Short mmCIF file of C-alpha atoms in Angstrom, two decimals:
data_model
loop_
_atom_site.label_atom_id
_atom_site.label_comp_id
_atom_site.label_asym_id
_atom_site.label_seq_id
_atom_site.Cartn_x
_atom_site.Cartn_y
_atom_site.Cartn_z
CA UNK W 3 -62.41 79.65 91.81
CA UNK W 4 -61.07 76.76 89.70
CA UNK W 5 -58.86 77.39 86.72
CA UNK W 6 -60.06 74.33 84.85
CA UNK W 7 -63.65 73.31 84.52
CA UNK W 8 -63.81 69.61 85.46
CA UNK W 9 -67.14 67.80 85.26
CA UNK W 10 -68.16 64.29 86.19
CA UNK W 11 -68.39 61.62 83.53
CA UNK W 12 -71.83 61.14 82.04
CA UNK W 13 -73.55 58.80 79.68
CA UNK W 14 -74.64 61.86 77.71
CA UNK W 15 -71.68 62.97 75.57
CA UNK W 16 -72.73 66.65 75.41
CA UNK W 17 -73.26 67.06 79.15
CA UNK W 18 -69.61 67.62 80.20
CA UNK W 19 -69.24 70.36 77.59
CA UNK W 20 -72.48 72.03 78.65
CA UNK W 21 -71.67 71.74 82.36
CA UNK W 22 -68.24 73.27 81.76
CA UNK W 23 -69.96 76.11 79.92
CA UNK W 24 -72.25 76.73 82.88
CA UNK W 25 -69.28 76.73 85.27
CA UNK W 26 -67.48 79.24 83.06
CA UNK W 27 -70.54 81.46 82.95
CA UNK W 28 -70.84 81.32 86.73
CA UNK W 29 -67.13 82.09 87.15
CA UNK W 30 -67.35 85.08 84.79
CA UNK W 31 -70.49 86.33 86.53
CA UNK W 32 -68.76 86.17 89.90
CA UNK W 33 -65.70 87.90 88.48
CA UNK W 34 -67.84 90.61 86.90
CA UNK W 35 -69.55 91.22 90.23
CA UNK W 36 -66.20 91.70 91.95
CA UNK W 37 -64.97 94.00 89.20
CA UNK W 38 -68.06 96.22 89.40
CA UNK W 39 -67.73 96.49 93.18
CA UNK W 40 -64.41 98.32 92.79
CA UNK W 41 -64.51 102.07 93.36
CA UNK W 42 -61.67 103.39 91.21
CA UNK W 43 -59.95 102.44 87.93
CA UNK W 44 -56.81 101.49 89.89
CA UNK W 45 -58.71 99.08 92.12
CA UNK W 46 -60.48 97.65 89.06
CA UNK W 47 -57.12 96.90 87.45
CA UNK W 48 -55.72 95.33 90.62
CA UNK W 49 -58.80 93.12 90.94
CA UNK W 50 -58.61 92.17 87.26
CA UNK W 51 -54.97 91.07 87.55
CA UNK W 52 -55.80 88.89 90.55
CA UNK W 53 -58.88 87.38 88.93
CA UNK W 54 -57.03 86.65 85.68
CA UNK W 55 -54.97 84.00 87.48
CA UNK W 56 -58.17 82.35 88.71
CA UNK W 57 -60.10 82.61 85.46
CA UNK W 58 -57.57 81.89 82.69
CA UNK W 59 -56.63 78.22 82.33
CA UNK W 60 -52.87 77.84 82.74
CA UNK W 61 -52.24 81.30 84.23
CA UNK W 62 -49.85 81.54 87.19
CA UNK W 63 -49.11 85.28 87.16
CA UNK W 64 -50.74 88.30 85.58
CA UNK W 65 -50.14 91.99 85.06
CA UNK W 66 -51.75 94.96 83.36
CA UNK W 67 -49.63 97.57 81.65
CA UNK W 68 -50.06 100.73 79.63
CA UNK W 69 -48.07 100.97 76.42
CA UNK W 70 -47.56 104.29 74.67
CA UNK W 71 -45.78 104.51 71.34
CA UNK W 72 -42.12 105.40 71.73
CA UNK W 73 -42.04 105.12 75.53
CA UNK W 74 -41.34 102.36 78.03
CA UNK W 75 -44.40 100.35 79.14
CA UNK W 76 -45.81 101.22 82.56
CA UNK W 77 -47.11 98.40 84.76
CA UNK W 78 -50.41 99.41 86.38
CA UNK W 79 -51.30 96.23 88.29
CA UNK W 80 -49.52 92.96 89.02
CA UNK W 81 -49.98 89.79 91.02
CA UNK W 82 -46.37 89.48 92.20
CA UNK W 83 -42.85 90.78 91.73
CA UNK W 84 -41.98 88.40 88.91
CA UNK W 85 -44.54 90.23 86.75
CA UNK W 86 -42.98 93.58 87.55
CA UNK W 87 -39.56 92.19 86.67
CA UNK W 88 -40.84 90.71 83.42
CA UNK W 89 -42.54 93.91 82.32
CA UNK W 90 -39.76 96.22 83.52
CA UNK W 91 -37.40 94.24 81.29
CA UNK W 92 -39.24 95.37 78.18
CA UNK W 93 -38.29 98.63 76.56
CA UNK W 94 -39.64 100.79 73.78
CA UNK W 95 -42.84 99.37 72.32
CA UNK W 96 -42.18 95.98 73.92
CA UNK W 97 -39.53 93.32 73.51
CA UNK W 98 -40.26 89.81 72.27
CA UNK W 99 -42.59 91.29 69.63
CA UNK W 100 -45.44 90.33 71.97
CA UNK W 101 -46.73 93.80 72.73
CA UNK W 102 -45.78 95.10 69.28
CA UNK W 103 -48.42 92.75 67.89
CA UNK W 104 -51.09 94.24 70.17
CA UNK W 105 -51.31 97.34 67.96
CA UNK W 106 -52.67 95.16 65.16
CA UNK W 107 -54.90 92.70 67.02
CA UNK W 108 -56.59 92.01 70.34
CA UNK W 109 -54.50 88.94 71.26
CA UNK W 110 -50.83 87.95 71.15
CA UNK W 111 -48.99 85.06 72.75
CA UNK W 112 -45.63 83.44 73.34
CA UNK W 113 -45.66 79.64 73.27
CA UNK W 114 -42.14 79.13 74.58
CA UNK W 115 -39.87 82.02 75.55
CA UNK W 116 -36.79 79.80 75.23
CA UNK W 117 -37.58 79.09 71.60
CA UNK W 118 -39.28 82.33 70.46
CA UNK W 119 -37.08 85.18 69.29
CA UNK W 120 -36.69 87.96 71.84
CA UNK W 121 -37.88 85.90 74.81
CA UNK W 122 -34.71 86.45 76.83
CA UNK W 123 -36.34 88.49 79.61
CA UNK W 124 -39.13 86.00 80.23
CA UNK W 125 -36.87 82.96 79.91
CA UNK W 126 -34.44 84.41 82.45
CA UNK W 127 -37.31 84.68 84.94
CA UNK W 128 -38.49 81.14 84.31
CA UNK W 129 -41.60 82.29 82.45
CA UNK W 130 -42.08 80.17 79.35
CA UNK W 131 -45.58 81.18 78.16
CA UNK W 132 -47.39 84.50 77.89
CA UNK W 133 -50.84 85.52 76.69
CA UNK W 134 -51.59 89.21 76.14
CA UNK W 135 -55.15 90.52 75.77
CA UNK W 136 -56.06 94.07 74.86
CA UNK W 137 -58.29 96.02 77.27
CA UNK W 138 -58.19 99.49 75.72
CA UNK W 139 -56.68 100.94 72.58
CA UNK W 140 -56.35 104.15 70.64
CA UNK W 141 -53.78 105.37 68.14
CA UNK W 142 -51.18 106.22 70.76
CA UNK W 143 -51.90 104.07 73.79
CA UNK W 144 -52.77 100.48 74.71
CA UNK W 145 -53.85 98.92 77.98
CA UNK W 146 -52.96 95.23 77.98
CA UNK W 147 -53.54 92.34 80.38
CA UNK W 148 -50.84 89.67 80.18
CA UNK W 149 -50.97 86.25 81.82
CA UNK W 150 -47.75 84.31 82.38
CA UNK W 151 -46.93 80.67 83.06
CA UNK W 152 -43.77 78.70 83.83
CA UNK W 153 -44.79 75.88 81.50
CA UNK W 154 -44.36 76.17 77.72
CA UNK W 155 -47.54 76.03 75.68
CA UNK W 156 -49.69 76.84 78.70
CA UNK W 157 -52.27 78.90 76.83
CA UNK W 158 -54.39 77.11 74.27
CA UNK W 159 -57.43 78.19 72.26
CA UNK W 160 -59.70 77.72 75.28
CA UNK W 161 -57.51 80.03 77.35
CA UNK W 162 -57.63 82.64 74.60
CA UNK W 163 -61.40 82.36 74.27
CA UNK W 164 -61.94 82.61 78.03
CA UNK W 165 -59.42 85.44 78.20
CA UNK W 166 -61.32 87.48 75.61
CA UNK W 167 -64.59 86.94 77.47
CA UNK W 168 -62.93 87.97 80.73
CA UNK W 169 -61.30 91.09 79.30
CA UNK W 170 -64.65 92.17 77.87
CA UNK W 171 -65.99 92.20 81.45
CA UNK W 172 -62.88 94.01 82.66
CA UNK W 173 -63.19 96.68 79.97
CA UNK W 174 -66.81 97.39 80.87
CA UNK W 175 -66.01 97.57 84.59
CA UNK W 176 -63.02 99.81 83.89
CA UNK W 177 -65.13 102.20 81.84
CA UNK W 178 -67.72 102.33 84.62
CA UNK W 179 -65.08 103.01 87.28
CA UNK W 180 -63.53 105.73 85.13
CA UNK W 181 -66.87 107.49 84.63
CA UNK W 182 -67.61 107.17 88.34
CA UNK W 183 -64.24 108.69 89.24
CA UNK W 184 -64.73 111.54 86.76
CA UNK W 185 -68.19 112.32 88.15
CA UNK W 186 -66.85 112.27 91.71
CA UNK W 187 -64.01 114.59 90.72
CA UNK W 188 -66.46 116.90 88.95
CA UNK W 189 -68.63 117.08 92.08
CA UNK W 190 -65.61 117.83 94.27
CA UNK W 191 -64.45 120.48 91.80
CA UNK W 192 -67.89 122.07 91.73
CA UNK W 193 -68.00 122.20 95.54
CA UNK W 194 -64.48 123.62 95.68
CA UNK W 195 -65.26 126.35 93.16
CA UNK W 196 -68.47 127.12 95.05
CA UNK W 197 -66.51 127.57 98.28
CA UNK W 198 -63.92 129.79 96.60
CA UNK W 199 -66.66 131.88 95.00
CA UNK W 200 -68.33 132.35 98.37
CA UNK W 201 -65.04 133.45 99.95
CA UNK W 202 -64.44 136.05 97.23
CA UNK W 203 -68.01 137.32 97.54
CA UNK W 204 -67.54 137.84 101.26
CA UNK W 205 -64.07 139.38 101.01
CA UNK W 206 -64.69 141.67 98.07
CA UNK W 207 -68.38 142.41 98.52
CA UNK W 208 -69.28 141.21 95.02
CA UNK W 209 -71.96 138.93 93.64
CA UNK W 210 -71.53 135.31 92.57
CA UNK W 211 -71.09 136.10 88.87
CA UNK W 212 -68.33 138.63 89.54
CA UNK W 213 -66.59 136.26 91.96
CA UNK W 214 -66.63 133.42 89.44
CA UNK W 215 -65.34 135.76 86.72
CA UNK W 216 -62.49 136.72 89.03
CA UNK W 217 -61.58 133.04 89.42
CA UNK W 218 -61.62 132.54 85.66
CA UNK W 219 -59.38 135.57 85.05
CA UNK W 220 -56.89 134.36 87.67
CA UNK W 221 -56.89 130.90 86.05
CA UNK W 222 -56.17 132.35 82.61
CA UNK W 223 -53.58 134.83 83.87
CA UNK W 224 -51.58 132.21 85.77
CA UNK W 225 -52.26 129.39 83.30
CA UNK W 226 -53.51 127.24 86.18
CA UNK W 227 -56.62 125.07 86.24
CA UNK W 228 -59.68 126.70 87.74
CA UNK W 229 -60.00 124.04 90.43
CA UNK W 230 -56.38 124.64 91.51
CA UNK W 231 -57.01 128.38 91.85
CA UNK W 232 -60.14 127.60 93.86
CA UNK W 233 -58.26 125.11 96.07
CA UNK W 234 -55.58 127.73 96.77
CA UNK W 235 -58.17 130.29 97.89
CA UNK W 236 -59.97 127.75 100.09
CA UNK W 237 -56.70 126.53 101.64
CA UNK W 238 -55.59 130.09 102.43
CA UNK W 239 -59.00 130.87 103.91
CA UNK W 240 -58.99 127.71 106.07
CA UNK W 241 -55.31 127.93 106.99
CA UNK W 242 -53.89 128.86 110.39
#
């Protein structure tokens, strides 16, 4: 998938721009398809990091991190070790001021880490440019995709525009994967509780309502989630 959208020369001055637009649309459609084929939020993030290098003009590396106020950022997906090194070098709410700015807007960038204040970590790794794009945000937590390049000034207005379009697709796919995972977990939990209820009914000679009530009381008494109580009963029942 090309990073830059090159079209043949034409006697019609608007045609190259339109053709490039069609190529971008096709690239984003293909990327969206790959994102929606992922089965879990983790696999969605890994796919998004990989695709970011293909989609964003100028990008050579990419990573996705979670930033929580007052804690060190946590890298969730990365294309290579240089990204992990770059993001591990940031502390607190984010050095370089790059991620600090993400609390106030959807985009932040570094034009040249050797010239910008606080770019020591990136400059030491040979990364001169960075473009951060917000995927998720609430008052306490951000999820941010950052593209990196070894050339200064690698990310222009086109890269930012394409990046925002791409992250919109990623956000939708991530929400879908999260809902899918939650529904799957809910189904597993329901089945697990059903098995535990059946075991208690058989052991204690009680009906389903009384067995479920017994599970709830045990959960409250031990301050343990209901599914964990149910899993314990099922594991003991199925054990050697």
